[in-house]
Tab-separated table of C-alpha atoms in Angstrom:
chain	number	residue	atom	x	y	z
A	279	GLN	CA	-47.101	40.707	-31.970
A	280	HIS	CA	-47.163	42.826	-28.801
A	281	ASN	CA	-49.908	40.658	-27.311
A	282	ASP	CA	-48.069	37.497	-28.299
A	283	LEU	CA	-44.938	38.835	-26.640
A	284	LYS	CA	-46.882	39.593	-23.461
A	285	ARG	CA	-48.376	36.115	-23.417
A	286	TYR	CA	-44.947	34.589	-23.996
A	287	LEU	CA	-43.435	36.613	-21.135
A	288	ALA	CA	-46.302	35.641	-18.834
A	289	ASP	CA	-45.802	31.991	-19.768
A	290	VAL	CA	-42.052	32.268	-19.057
A	291	GLN	CA	-42.738	33.888	-15.682
A	292	GLN	CA	-45.176	31.134	-14.760
A	293	ARG	CA	-42.653	28.468	-15.731
A	294	GLN	CA	-39.927	30.169	-13.706
A	295	LEU	CA	-42.248	30.451	-10.721
A	296	ALA	CA	-43.193	26.774	-11.025
A	297	ALA	CA	-39.519	25.801	-11.267
A	298	HIS	CA	-38.660	27.872	-8.180
A	299	GLU	CA	-41.548	26.328	-6.249
A	300	ALA	CA	-40.447	22.832	-7.275
A	301	CYS	CA	-36.873	23.561	-6.154
A	302	ALA	CA	-38.095	24.957	-2.842
A	303	ASP	CA	-40.320	21.908	-2.268
A	304	ALA	CA	-37.462	19.539	-3.078
A	305	LEU	CA	-35.128	21.415	-0.728
A	306	LEU	CA	-37.734	21.394	2.042
A	307	ARG	CA	-38.353	17.659	1.576
A	308	SER	CA	-34.629	16.944	1.702
A	309	HIS	CA	-34.279	18.916	4.946
A	310	MET	CA	-37.265	17.115	6.420
A	311	ASN	CA	-35.832	13.750	5.401
A	312	MET	CA	-32.509	14.670	6.986
A	313	ALA	CA	-34.271	15.716	10.183
A	314	ASN	CA	-36.287	12.481	10.236
A	315	VAL	CA	-33.172	10.390	9.681
A	316	ALA	CA	-31.356	12.222	12.473
A	317	GLU	CA	-34.305	11.770	14.829
A	318	GLN	CA	-34.545	8.073	13.945
A	319	ASN	CA	-30.817	7.593	14.573
A	320	LEU	CA	-31.164	9.380	17.918
A	321	GLN	CA	-34.075	7.149	18.915
A	322	GLU	CA	-32.147	4.011	17.956
A	323	TRP	CA	-29.139	5.188	19.950
A	324	CYS	CA	-31.326	5.970	22.966
A	325	ALA	CA	-32.930	2.526	22.703
A	326	VAL	CA	-29.540	0.816	22.615
A	327	GLN	CA	-28.329	2.856	25.576
A	328	SER	CA	-31.458	2.086	27.574
A	329	ILE	CA	-31.018	-1.627	26.855
A	330	GLN	CA	-27.417	-1.476	28.040
A	331	HIS	CA	-28.365	0.417	31.219
A	332	ARG	CA	-31.212	-1.980	31.918
A	333	LYS	CA	-28.880	-4.928	31.397
A	334	TYR	CA	-26.370	-3.697	33.956
A	335	ARG	CA	-29.085	-2.514	36.356
A	336	ASN	CA	-30.818	-5.901	36.475
A	337	VAL	CA	-27.741	-7.784	37.631
A	338	SER	CA	-29.105	-9.930	40.468
A	339	MET	CA	-27.299	-11.270	43.464
A	340	PRO	CA	-26.672	-15.033	43.637
A	341	GLN	CA	-29.439	-16.998	45.313
A	342	PRO	CA	-28.771	-19.083	48.415
A	343	ARG	CA	-27.967	-22.721	48.035
A	344	GLY	CA	-30.719	-25.285	48.378
A	345	ASP	CA	-34.153	-25.221	46.868
A	346	GLY	CA	-34.235	-21.439	46.964
A	347	LEU	CA	-37.285	-21.250	49.250
A	348	VAL	CA	-36.997	-19.113	52.355
A	349	SER	CA	-39.651	-19.488	54.991
A	350	PRO	CA	-40.605	-16.316	56.845
A	351	LEU	CA	-39.566	-16.302	60.469
A	352	SER	CA	-41.297	-14.414	63.211
A	353	GLU	CA	-38.102	-14.172	65.196
A	354	PRO	CA	-34.550	-14.432	63.987
A	355	PRO	CA	-32.866	-17.729	64.883
A	356	LEU	CA	-30.504	-17.651	67.818
A	357	SER	CA	-27.498	-19.793	68.529
A	358	ASP	CA	-26.708	-21.559	71.782
A	359	GLU	CA	-24.632	-18.604	72.899
A	360	GLY	CA	-27.464	-16.234	72.160
A	361	GLY	CA	-26.092	-14.829	68.945
A	362	LEU	CA	-27.839	-14.466	65.637
A	363	VAL	CA	-27.598	-17.294	63.140
A	364	LEU	CA	-27.115	-15.986	59.605
A	365	PRO	CA	-28.051	-18.095	56.595
A	366	GLU	CA	-25.242	-19.550	54.626
A	367	LEU	CA	-24.725	-17.741	51.345
A	368	PRO	CA	-22.357	-18.698	48.549
A	369	PRO	CA	-19.345	-16.472	48.194
A	370	LEU	CA	-19.903	-13.561	45.832
A	371	ASP	CA	-17.879	-13.920	42.676
A	372	LEU	CA	-17.034	-10.221	42.312
A	373	ASP	CA	-13.894	-8.760	40.834
A	374	MET	CA	-13.231	-6.255	43.608
A	375	ASP	CA	-11.076	-5.779	46.658
A	376	VAL	CA	-12.670	-6.750	49.979
A	377	LEU	CA	-11.574	-4.903	53.069
A	378	CYS	CA	-11.799	-6.999	56.263
A	379	PHE	CA	-10.832	-6.423	59.866
A	380	GLY	CA	-8.991	-9.005	61.900
A	381	ASP	CA	-9.368	-9.872	65.533
A	382	ASP	CA	-6.788	-7.326	66.571
A	383	GLY	CA	-8.396	-4.507	64.616
A	384	THR	CA	-5.910	-4.574	61.734
A	385	GLU	CA	-7.138	-4.194	58.201
A	386	VAL	CA	-6.831	-7.243	55.995
A	387	SER	CA	-7.336	-6.750	52.248
A	388	SER	CA	-8.276	-9.658	50.027
A	389	SER	CA	-9.417	-9.904	46.442
A	390	ALA	CA	-11.599	-12.363	44.578
A	391	GLU	CA	-11.969	-12.988	40.885
A	392	SER	CA	-15.345	-12.281	39.335
A	393	SER	CA	-17.133	-13.151	36.162
A	394	ALA	CA	-20.567	-11.768	37.017
A	395	LEU	CA	-19.850	-8.065	36.447
A	396	PRO	CA	-18.381	-6.765	33.186
A	397	LYS	CA	-14.762	-5.693	33.303
A	398	MET	CA	-14.090	-2.004	32.689
A	399	LEU	CA	-10.890	-0.636	31.177
A	400	THR	CA	-8.741	1.179	33.677
A	401	GLU	CA	-6.440	4.098	32.983
A	402	ASN	CA	-3.456	1.757	32.885
A	403	ASP	CA	-5.141	-0.415	30.252
A	404	MET	CA	-6.012	2.649	28.154
A	405	SER	CA	-2.485	4.000	28.406
A	406	PHE	CA	-1.156	0.564	27.434
A	407	GLU	CA	-3.400	0.493	24.353
A	408	GLY	CA	-2.258	3.994	23.351
A	409	THR	CA	1.383	3.054	23.813
A	410	ARG	CA	0.860	-0.111	21.790
A	411	SER	CA	-0.755	1.801	18.884
A	412	MET	CA	2.033	4.388	18.957
A	413	LYS	CA	4.589	1.591	18.919
A	414	ILE	CA	2.905	0.026	15.874
A	415	GLU	CA	2.915	3.387	14.063
A	416	ASP	CA	6.591	3.909	14.911
A	417	GLU	CA	7.440	0.458	13.577
A	418	ALA	CA	5.547	1.177	10.329
A	419	SER	CA	7.291	4.534	9.839
A	420	GLY	CA	10.630	2.922	10.637
A	421	SER	CA	10.016	0.205	8.048
A	422	ARG	CA	9.152	2.835	5.431
A	423	ALA	CA	12.324	4.751	6.273
A	424	ARG	CA	14.384	1.565	5.961
A	425	ILE	CA	12.802	0.829	2.582
A	426	ARG	CA	13.641	4.331	1.324
A	427	GLU	CA	17.189	4.064	2.609
A	428	SER	CA	17.721	0.681	0.966
A	429	TYR	CA	16.308	2.033	-2.302
A	430	HIS	CA	18.726	4.989	-2.258
A	431	LEU	CA	21.632	2.675	-1.486
A	432	ALA	CA	20.663	0.428	-4.408
A	433	GLN	CA	20.494	3.466	-6.696
A	434	LYS	CA	23.954	4.577	-5.572
A	435	ARG	CA	25.396	1.104	-6.149
A	436	GLN	CA	23.826	0.965	-9.588
A	437	SER	CA	25.197	4.386	-10.529
A	438	LYS	CA	28.667	3.387	-9.317
A	439	ASN	CA	28.607	0.119	-11.247
A	440	ARG	CA	27.660	1.782	-14.515
A	441	SER	CA	30.401	1.997	-17.084
A	442	ILE	CA	31.719	5.274	-18.480
A	443	SER	CA	30.095	4.680	-21.859
A	444	SER	CA	26.645	4.056	-20.396
A	445	HIS	CA	27.040	7.126	-18.172
A	446	CYS	CA	27.966	9.271	-21.191
A	447	LEU	CA	25.038	7.898	-23.191
A	448	HIS	CA	22.664	8.612	-20.318
A	449	GLU	CA	23.967	12.164	-19.954
A	450	PHE	CA	23.780	12.724	-23.709
A	451	ASP	CA	20.159	11.554	-23.765
A	452	ASN	CA	19.233	14.043	-21.050
A	453	TRP	CA	21.292	17.031	-22.136
A	454	ALA	CA	18.532	18.514	-24.305
A	455	ASP	CA	15.995	18.423	-21.466
A	456	ASP	CA	18.524	19.950	-19.089
A	457	LEU	CA	19.349	22.617	-21.665
A	458	ASN	CA	15.717	23.657	-21.924
A	459	ARG	CA	15.062	23.395	-18.196
A	460	LYS	CA	18.089	25.211	-16.782
A	461	PRO	CA	17.761	28.987	-16.378
A	462	PRO	CA	20.238	31.040	-18.429
A	463	ARG	CA	23.051	32.838	-16.611
A	464	PHE	CA	24.062	35.293	-19.347
A	465	GLN	CA	21.108	37.632	-19.040
A	466	ARG	CA	22.512	40.526	-21.063
A	467	LEU	CA	23.630	38.282	-23.887
A	468	LYS	CA	20.256	36.564	-23.774
A	469	ARG	CA	18.431	39.890	-24.089
A	470	LEU	CA	20.692	40.818	-27.012
A	471	PHE	CA	19.959	37.588	-28.852
A	472	GLU	CA	16.240	37.900	-28.226
A	473	SER	CA	16.087	41.513	-29.394
A	474	LEU	CA	14.466	42.445	-32.695
A	475	PRO	CA	17.560	44.033	-34.369
A	476	PHE	CA	19.715	40.958	-33.793
A	477	THR	CA	16.936	38.728	-35.100
A	478	LEU	CA	16.648	40.840	-38.261
A	479	ILE	CA	20.431	40.797	-38.762
A	480	SER	CA	20.562	37.013	-38.354
A	481	ALA	CA	17.688	36.531	-40.784
A	482	SER	CA	19.363	38.865	-43.310
A	483	VAL	CA	22.662	36.977	-43.081
A	484	ILE	CA	20.893	33.650	-43.583
A	485	ILE	CA	18.901	34.928	-46.579
A	486	ILE	CA	21.984	36.506	-48.227
A	487	ASN	CA	23.965	33.317	-47.643
A	488	ALA	CA	21.229	31.233	-49.268
A	489	ALA	CA	21.053	33.587	-52.269
A	490	PHE	CA	24.841	33.604	-52.672
A	491	THR	CA	24.948	29.802	-52.416
A	492	GLY	CA	22.354	29.558	-55.202
A	493	TYR	CA	24.265	32.037	-57.381
A	494	GLU	CA	27.526	30.184	-56.804
A	495	ALA	CA	25.945	26.818	-57.624
A	496	ASP	CA	24.403	28.188	-60.839
A	497	ARG	CA	27.720	29.702	-61.923
A	498	ALA	CA	29.599	26.475	-61.174
A	499	MET	CA	27.032	24.450	-63.142
A	500	ARG	CA	27.287	26.749	-66.161
A	501	ALA	CA	31.087	26.614	-66.060
A	502	ALA	CA	31.020	22.810	-65.849
A	503	LEU	CA	28.674	22.559	-68.840
A	504	GLU	CA	30.846	24.902	-70.906
A	505	LYS	CA	33.942	22.868	-70.064
A	506	PHE	CA	32.142	19.673	-70.984
A	507	ASP	CA	31.035	21.101	-74.325
A	508	GLU	CA	34.566	22.322	-75.055
A	509	HIS	CA	35.978	18.949	-74.089
A	510	VAL	CA	33.533	17.103	-76.348
A	511	ALA	CA	34.102	19.514	-79.238
A	512	SER	CA	37.863	19.123	-78.982
A	513	GLY	CA	37.564	15.363	-79.568
A	514	VAL	CA	39.742	14.445	-76.621
A	515	GLY	CA	38.380	11.385	-74.841
A	516	GLY	CA	38.302	10.687	-71.151
A	517	ALA	CA	36.838	12.483	-68.209
A	518	VAL	CA	36.726	16.205	-67.900
A	519	PRO	CA	39.433	17.387	-65.498
A	520	LEU	CA	38.168	19.110	-62.379
A	521	VAL	CA	39.601	22.586	-62.083
A	522	ASN	CA	38.526	25.067	-59.400
A	523	ASP	CA	38.451	28.377	-61.193
A	524	ASP	CA	36.256	30.242	-58.688
A	525	PRO	CA	37.392	33.800	-58.051
A	526	GLU	CA	39.039	34.629	-54.753
A	527	TRP	CA	36.225	36.865	-53.572
A	528	HIS	CA	33.919	33.805	-53.525
A	529	LEU	CA	36.236	32.185	-50.990
A	530	VAL	CA	36.284	35.363	-48.878
A	531	VAL	CA	32.476	35.653	-48.878
A	532	ASN	CA	32.048	31.983	-47.972
A	533	THR	CA	34.528	32.371	-45.123
A	534	ILE	CA	32.668	35.423	-43.793
A	535	PHE	CA	29.315	33.640	-43.883
A	536	THR	CA	30.777	30.569	-42.176
A	537	VAL	CA	32.322	32.656	-39.399
A	538	CYS	CA	29.088	34.625	-38.838
A	539	LEU	CA	26.857	31.564	-38.649
A	540	SER	CA	29.295	29.628	-36.444
A	541	SER	CA	29.677	32.573	-34.069
A	542	GLU	CA	25.921	32.952	-33.771
A	543	LEU	CA	25.487	29.252	-33.032
A	544	LEU	CA	28.248	29.203	-30.395
A	545	LEU	CA	26.908	32.331	-28.729
A	546	ARG	CA	23.404	30.877	-28.582
A	547	ILE	CA	24.805	27.738	-26.967
A	548	ALA	CA	26.643	29.912	-24.431
A	549	VAL	CA	23.461	31.880	-23.755
A	550	TYR	CA	21.495	28.751	-22.890
A	551	GLU	CA	24.246	27.547	-20.569
A	552	TRP	CA	26.498	25.068	-22.229
A	553	SER	CA	28.635	25.089	-19.067
A	554	PHE	CA	26.319	22.618	-17.317
A	555	TRP	CA	27.544	19.940	-19.757
A	556	MET	CA	31.288	20.565	-19.875
A	557	GLY	CA	32.296	22.802	-16.965
A	558	PRO	CA	31.947	22.717	-13.175
A	559	GLU	CA	28.341	23.881	-13.517
A	560	ARG	CA	27.417	20.368	-14.655
A	561	VAL	CA	27.978	18.915	-11.169
A	562	ARG	CA	26.144	21.718	-9.373
A	563	SER	CA	23.283	21.735	-11.884
A	564	GLY	CA	22.796	17.976	-11.693
């Protein structure tokens, strides 16, 4: 058994080692895959950027009008006055301001529209876009606020239009939940009612009342049967007259039990804050 245990432990160690190696290999492969994916994304981004730079770098100037062939000249052409004659070139269609000088040396600024170069967003355009997005967000938040306000107004109108009976029924349906949810205010009385002696006294009163009720019912049943037998034996027809011949101490005991149980019930209601239903606490609690 000792050898078997050793072999079993060795087998378990080998399995654990194999599992650890497999986990390490999987983790290493995942890291390598993540690195490869990141490198591939970087290469793609670099390729896109190089294409964009090459596109803007290879923007060529417009060719001169005509067949496009320019013959080399040994000497530049001269005009009749002796000045240089420049070849006619089409106007550059560039979206930029051109600064020129007049005959009197004053600066003359002119601008021309362009479609050759791509338009770039200026700071004014960016600020306009930001202001526009902020305006859209403000309009959305304002619409949500208006919806909430209209909903509250509709709720107020509905509550005002409800009749007194429906309001009372609604409050009566919710009074039990409010009774359980509201915190009690009479802490000392609450501790007294939740104490063990008061619980034992209440249980004793309930048990004695139940036993006395059973005794009183048995005695009343026996008295009724005896009266019925006497009535039948006497030969007088008709119903047996109902006569309350209970002793006076029964009435006293029943009154005591009724007062004790009613007082306990009313005090428990006061402990768990009955004032939220009938008194001014109802408005503040709601």
